Tab-separated table of C-alpha atoms in Angstrom:
chain	number	residue	atom	x	y	z
H	1	UNK	CA	0.000	0.000	0.000
H	2	UNK	CA	1.199	3.506	-0.769
H	3	UNK	CA	1.968	5.668	2.249
H	4	UNK	CA	2.554	9.415	2.366
H	5	UNK	CA	3.873	11.157	5.480
H	6	UNK	CA	5.295	14.565	6.495
H	7	UNK	CA	9.065	14.968	6.851
H	8	UNK	CA	10.305	18.132	8.578
H	9	UNK	CA	13.685	19.879	8.517
H	10	UNK	CA	14.947	21.855	11.521
H	11	UNK	CA	18.122	23.889	11.991
H	12	UNK	CA	19.406	22.021	15.048
H	13	UNK	CA	16.356	21.751	17.315
H	14	UNK	CA	14.714	18.596	15.945
H	15	UNK	CA	15.012	16.777	19.273
H	16	UNK	CA	13.333	19.618	21.150
H	17	UNK	CA	10.548	19.775	18.555
H	18	UNK	CA	9.902	16.021	18.582
H	19	UNK	CA	9.900	15.809	22.361
H	20	UNK	CA	7.206	18.464	22.186
H	21	UNK	CA	5.225	16.502	19.561
H	22	UNK	CA	5.559	13.362	21.674
H	23	UNK	CA	4.119	15.270	24.657
H	24	UNK	CA	1.146	16.242	22.472
H	25	UNK	CA	0.408	12.976	20.662
H	26	UNK	CA	1.930	10.392	22.998
H	27	UNK	CA	3.584	7.203	21.801
H	28	UNK	CA	7.237	6.249	21.506
H	29	UNK	CA	9.823	7.127	18.882
H	30	UNK	CA	10.238	4.387	16.296
H	31	UNK	CA	13.696	5.617	15.300
H	32	UNK	CA	16.202	8.037	16.872
H	33	UNK	CA	19.422	8.246	14.864
H	34	UNK	CA	22.226	10.687	15.725
H	35	UNK	CA	24.891	11.750	13.264
H	36	UNK	CA	27.617	10.275	15.500
H	37	UNK	CA	26.084	6.813	15.060
H	38	UNK	CA	25.756	6.953	11.261
H	39	UNK	CA	27.912	6.680	8.160
H	40	UNK	CA	28.102	10.505	8.224
H	41	UNK	CA	29.922	10.604	11.596
H	42	UNK	CA	33.394	11.169	10.133
H	43	UNK	CA	32.071	14.023	7.965
H	44	UNK	CA	30.219	15.738	10.817
H	45	UNK	CA	31.650	18.501	12.993
H	46	UNK	CA	32.033	17.575	16.672
H	47	UNK	CA	29.456	20.224	17.620
H	48	UNK	CA	26.868	18.485	15.418
H	49	UNK	CA	27.515	14.826	16.192
H	50	UNK	CA	24.711	14.608	18.788
H	51	UNK	CA	22.176	16.200	16.463
H	52	UNK	CA	19.535	14.033	14.812
H	53	UNK	CA	20.023	12.648	11.347
H	54	UNK	CA	16.587	11.016	11.557
H	55	UNK	CA	13.716	10.655	14.004
H	56	UNK	CA	10.283	9.095	13.546
H	57	UNK	CA	7.180	9.340	15.757
H	58	UNK	CA	4.185	7.094	14.956
H	59	UNK	CA	0.915	9.066	15.133
H	60	UNK	CA	-2.619	7.770	14.694
H	61	UNK	CA	-3.544	4.959	12.331
H	62	UNK	CA	-0.300	4.050	10.617
H	63	UNK	CA	1.090	7.558	10.172
H	64	UNK	CA	4.644	8.630	10.866
H	65	UNK	CA	5.876	12.150	11.606
H	66	UNK	CA	9.565	12.345	10.717
H	67	UNK	CA	12.313	14.936	10.895
H	68	UNK	CA	16.015	15.743	10.696
H	69	UNK	CA	18.550	18.369	11.739
H	70	UNK	CA	19.956	19.968	8.612
H	71	UNK	CA	23.545	21.113	9.029
H	72	UNK	CA	25.999	23.702	7.725
H	73	UNK	CA	24.836	25.561	4.602
H	74	UNK	CA	21.513	23.695	4.522
H	75	UNK	CA	20.720	25.046	7.995
H	76	UNK	CA	21.658	28.573	6.931
H	77	UNK	CA	19.462	28.279	3.838
H	78	UNK	CA	16.448	26.821	5.663
H	79	UNK	CA	13.227	28.707	4.866
H	80	UNK	CA	10.002	28.052	6.758
H	81	UNK	CA	7.143	27.199	4.440
H	82	UNK	CA	3.754	28.893	4.662
H	83	UNK	CA	2.348	26.643	1.934
H	84	UNK	CA	2.582	23.343	3.823
H	85	UNK	CA	0.303	22.268	6.657
H	86	UNK	CA	-0.136	19.106	8.665
H	87	UNK	CA	-3.832	18.335	9.065
H	88	UNK	CA	-4.673	16.345	12.209
H	89	UNK	CA	-7.668	15.232	14.210
H	90	UNK	CA	-8.599	13.195	17.233
H	91	UNK	CA	-11.415	10.698	17.550
H	92	UNK	CA	-13.884	13.366	18.748
H	93	UNK	CA	-14.131	17.175	18.536
H	94	UNK	CA	-13.231	17.337	22.229
H	95	UNK	CA	-10.074	15.283	21.736
H	96	UNK	CA	-9.166	17.305	18.656
H	97	UNK	CA	-9.561	20.555	20.582
H	98	UNK	CA	-7.264	19.157	23.291
H	99	UNK	CA	-4.600	18.295	20.682
H	100	UNK	CA	-5.046	21.700	19.035
H	101	UNK	CA	-4.568	23.589	22.298
H	102	UNK	CA	-1.535	21.461	23.214
H	103	UNK	CA	0.103	22.157	19.831
H	104	UNK	CA	-0.624	25.876	20.222
H	105	UNK	CA	1.390	26.140	23.465
H	106	UNK	CA	4.134	28.667	22.804
H	107	UNK	CA	2.878	29.102	19.242
H	108	UNK	CA	0.241	31.221	17.542
H	109	UNK	CA	-3.427	30.445	16.893
H	110	UNK	CA	-4.443	31.705	13.451
H	111	UNK	CA	-8.055	30.453	13.564
H	112	UNK	CA	-9.431	29.247	16.920
H	113	UNK	CA	-10.765	25.687	16.921
H	114	UNK	CA	-14.521	26.168	16.550
H	115	UNK	CA	-17.567	25.283	14.481
H	116	UNK	CA	-16.829	25.905	10.807
H	117	UNK	CA	-19.252	27.424	8.247
H	118	UNK	CA	-19.301	24.117	6.344
H	119	UNK	CA	-20.535	22.152	9.329
H	120	UNK	CA	-17.508	20.524	10.950
H	121	UNK	CA	-14.955	21.910	13.371
H	122	UNK	CA	-11.800	23.659	12.184
H	123	UNK	CA	-8.756	25.402	13.588
H	124	UNK	CA	-5.394	26.595	12.344
H	125	UNK	CA	-2.158	27.378	14.181
H	126	UNK	CA	1.586	27.821	13.866
H	127	UNK	CA	3.434	25.921	16.569
H	128	UNK	CA	6.435	27.213	18.512
H	129	UNK	CA	8.773	25.634	15.934
H	130	UNK	CA	7.171	27.368	12.942
H	131	UNK	CA	5.232	24.329	11.658
H	132	UNK	CA	1.689	25.034	10.438
H	133	UNK	CA	-1.132	22.751	11.585
H	134	UNK	CA	-4.813	22.436	10.765
H	135	UNK	CA	-7.366	20.570	12.841
H	136	UNK	CA	-10.214	19.181	10.759
H	137	UNK	CA	-12.202	16.040	10.123
H	138	UNK	CA	-9.434	13.475	9.568
H	139	UNK	CA	-8.457	10.814	12.143
H	140	UNK	CA	-4.858	10.727	10.876
H	141	UNK	CA	-2.160	13.275	10.092
H	142	UNK	CA	-2.212	14.361	6.461
H	143	UNK	CA	-0.423	16.953	4.324
H	144	UNK	CA	-2.307	20.081	3.300
H	145	UNK	CA	-0.758	22.238	0.557
H	146	UNK	CA	-1.382	25.787	-0.618
H	147	UNK	CA	-0.955	26.741	-4.273
H	148	UNK	CA	-1.116	30.183	-5.875
H	149	UNK	CA	-3.970	29.418	-8.260
H	150	UNK	CA	-2.848	26.150	-9.872
H	151	UNK	CA	-4.163	23.605	-7.358
H	152	UNK	CA	-6.370	21.907	-9.939
H	153	UNK	CA	-3.486	21.475	-12.378
H	154	UNK	CA	-1.272	20.090	-9.605
H	155	UNK	CA	-3.887	17.627	-8.380
H	156	UNK	CA	-4.682	16.392	-11.865
H	157	UNK	CA	-0.958	15.635	-12.064
H	158	UNK	CA	-1.004	13.846	-8.682
H	159	UNK	CA	-3.987	11.737	-9.687
H	160	UNK	CA	-2.042	10.682	-12.803
H	161	UNK	CA	0.807	9.586	-10.507
H	162	UNK	CA	-1.087	7.893	-7.675
H	163	UNK	CA	-4.402	7.017	-9.305
H	164	UNK	CA	-7.687	7.080	-7.444
H	165	UNK	CA	-10.424	9.699	-7.509
H	166	UNK	CA	-11.000	13.002	-5.773
H	167	UNK	CA	-13.534	12.550	-2.993
H	168	UNK	CA	-13.978	16.268	-2.394
H	169	UNK	CA	-13.594	19.179	-4.805
H	170	UNK	CA	-15.067	22.501	-3.706
H	171	UNK	CA	-14.717	25.706	-5.717
H	172	UNK	CA	-14.947	29.100	-4.042
H	173	UNK	CA	-18.120	29.836	-6.018
H	174	UNK	CA	-19.826	26.848	-4.343
H	175	UNK	CA	-18.557	27.597	-0.844
H	176	UNK	CA	-19.577	29.835	2.073
H	177	UNK	CA	-16.861	32.240	0.823
H	178	UNK	CA	-18.515	32.887	-2.571
H	179	UNK	CA	-19.854	36.333	-1.621
H	180	UNK	CA	-16.404	37.393	-0.385
H	181	UNK	CA	-14.429	36.086	-3.377
H	182	UNK	CA	-13.430	38.182	-6.382
H	183	UNK	CA	-14.932	37.172	-9.718
H	184	UNK	CA	-11.623	35.981	-11.187
H	185	UNK	CA	-11.131	33.591	-8.249
H	186	UNK	CA	-14.587	32.024	-8.070
H	187	UNK	CA	-13.607	28.955	-10.129
H	188	UNK	CA	-10.472	28.325	-8.080
H	189	UNK	CA	-10.413	25.523	-5.521
H	190	UNK	CA	-11.252	26.221	-1.905
H	191	UNK	CA	-10.565	22.573	-1.105
H	192	UNK	CA	-9.570	19.348	-2.832
H	193	UNK	CA	-8.830	15.903	-1.380
H	194	UNK	CA	-7.113	12.920	-2.994
H	195	UNK	CA	-6.947	9.620	-1.068
H	196	UNK	CA	-3.504	8.012	-1.379
H	197	UNK	CA	-3.168	4.638	0.304
H	198	UNK	CA	-4.237	5.166	3.895
H	199	UNK	CA	-3.689	8.931	3.702
H	200	UNK	CA	-5.337	11.944	2.115
H	201	UNK	CA	-3.438	14.645	0.211
H	202	UNK	CA	-5.318	17.947	0.468
H	203	UNK	CA	-4.887	21.474	-0.844
H	204	UNK	CA	-6.381	24.877	-1.564
H	205	UNK	CA	-5.791	27.823	-3.876
H	206	UNK	CA	-4.402	30.640	-1.737
H	207	UNK	CA	-6.077	33.758	-3.097
H	208	UNK	CA	-5.696	37.469	-2.465
H	209	UNK	CA	-2.935	38.437	-0.043
H	210	UNK	CA	-2.338	34.787	0.904
H	211	UNK	CA	-1.404	34.017	-2.694
H	212	UNK	CA	0.845	37.058	-2.969
H	213	UNK	CA	2.866	36.077	0.094
H	214	UNK	CA	3.064	32.353	-0.592
H	215	UNK	CA	6.477	30.877	0.249
H	216	UNK	CA	7.083	27.236	-0.684
H	217	UNK	CA	10.028	27.003	1.713
H	218	UNK	CA	12.364	24.030	2.059
H	219	UNK	CA	11.619	22.723	5.556
H	220	UNK	CA	8.792	20.300	4.704
H	221	UNK	CA	8.862	17.201	2.510
H	222	UNK	CA	6.348	14.504	1.686
H	223	UNK	CA	7.723	10.986	2.099
H	224	UNK	CA	6.272	8.265	-0.136
H	225	UNK	CA	6.578	4.499	-0.210
H	226	UNK	CA	4.910	2.372	-2.854
H	227	UNK	CA	5.137	-0.869	-0.892
H	228	UNK	CA	8.252	-2.125	-2.696
H	229	UNK	CA	11.368	-0.863	-4.433
H	230	UNK	CA	10.080	-0.984	-8.017
H	231	UNK	CA	6.661	0.391	-7.091
H	232	UNK	CA	8.325	3.281	-5.242
H	233	UNK	CA	10.747	3.870	-8.123
H	234	UNK	CA	7.789	4.173	-10.514
H	235	UNK	CA	6.128	6.764	-8.264
H	236	UNK	CA	9.413	8.670	-7.908
H	237	UNK	CA	9.956	8.813	-11.676
H	238	UNK	CA	6.356	9.835	-12.296
H	239	UNK	CA	6.578	12.676	-9.745
H	240	UNK	CA	9.819	13.879	-11.354
H	241	UNK	CA	8.232	14.021	-14.816
H	242	UNK	CA	6.967	17.181	-16.471
H	243	UNK	CA	9.628	19.590	-15.288
H	244	UNK	CA	10.516	18.333	-11.824
H	245	UNK	CA	14.067	18.288	-10.464
H	246	UNK	CA	15.720	15.160	-9.082
H	247	UNK	CA	17.849	16.189	-6.086
H	248	UNK	CA	19.023	12.656	-5.196
H	249	UNK	CA	18.372	9.813	-7.659
H	250	UNK	CA	16.374	6.891	-6.303
H	251	UNK	CA	19.019	4.276	-5.538
H	252	UNK	CA	20.601	2.235	-2.740
H	253	UNK	CA	21.088	4.395	0.364
H	254	UNK	CA	24.346	4.218	2.347
H	255	UNK	CA	22.739	3.894	5.764
H	256	UNK	CA	20.921	0.532	5.733
H	257	UNK	CA	20.671	-0.856	2.214
H	258	UNK	CA	17.212	0.552	1.570
H	259	UNK	CA	16.462	2.741	-1.443
H	260	UNK	CA	16.111	6.511	-1.181
H	261	UNK	CA	15.522	9.453	-3.491
H	262	UNK	CA	14.608	13.129	-3.266
H	263	UNK	CA	12.992	15.451	-5.792
H	264	UNK	CA	11.117	18.696	-6.237
H	265	UNK	CA	8.133	18.295	-8.532
H	266	UNK	CA	7.069	20.760	-11.222
H	267	UNK	CA	4.844	22.587	-8.712
H	268	UNK	CA	7.637	23.157	-6.193
H	269	UNK	CA	6.537	20.463	-3.730
H	270	UNK	CA	9.433	18.493	-2.212
H	271	UNK	CA	9.227	14.691	-2.041
H	272	UNK	CA	11.310	11.903	-0.545
H	273	UNK	CA	10.974	8.265	-1.593
H	274	UNK	CA	12.073	5.504	0.745
H	275	UNK	CA	11.680	1.757	0.253
H	276	UNK	CA	13.228	-1.239	1.975
H	277	UNK	CA	15.210	-3.633	-0.194
H	278	UNK	CA	13.466	-6.853	0.822
H	279	UNK	CA	16.006	-8.917	-1.079
H	280	UNK	CA	18.968	-7.125	0.521
């Protein structure tokens, strides 16, 4: 089964961030890997050896929140994204509100968690580490992307890669925001959802001032796994098609014999592909 999970970059405070996320969501880390214990140890400055090359926290029904400390020039070049959200929910509105308030500690609430015009509950915040979260109607953690007017084009591309069907497509003209939306934006997408494996990839067209200030950033990736090496390779190559940029080719990784690749697709969304070599 295909999986898709958020992967976050931090400039040295990954451990602090993930201890915070663990305090919010509970559970135990599946992986904690420091640079000093990896193949990169001899290439890592002494001051950075205790930093995290990789950490993974299981959340909800089969999801994994992952992160890393980027070092040196990558840390200096790190830009927080305002076009990438993690959408989360508890089993009930009360549990979701509890998670929302816990994530907001030390951060900033953009939209308080409350009854939404479309019927459910909704909230939006930026946590103390600069990561944007939404609380909505999903019982897992899922990526939520903002695009500056080309969401439909991007999601038609993603459906060609992953298959499936949209289960929700709402244009501004058919939403509670229709009366407050300029004529040229009425056909743009207020919301779209594409199920991928056990996850849902979601997005919106950021319009008005939100669209003008959209920053893709480089601190958030989507990690995919197709269930096997060749299945994941096919997804990786499909995502790279049409003008994407391969950052690291999908091939054997030095750390454990699995396969790994990294790319930026034609819409500026960053992806990682990771698959275990079951024959290795």
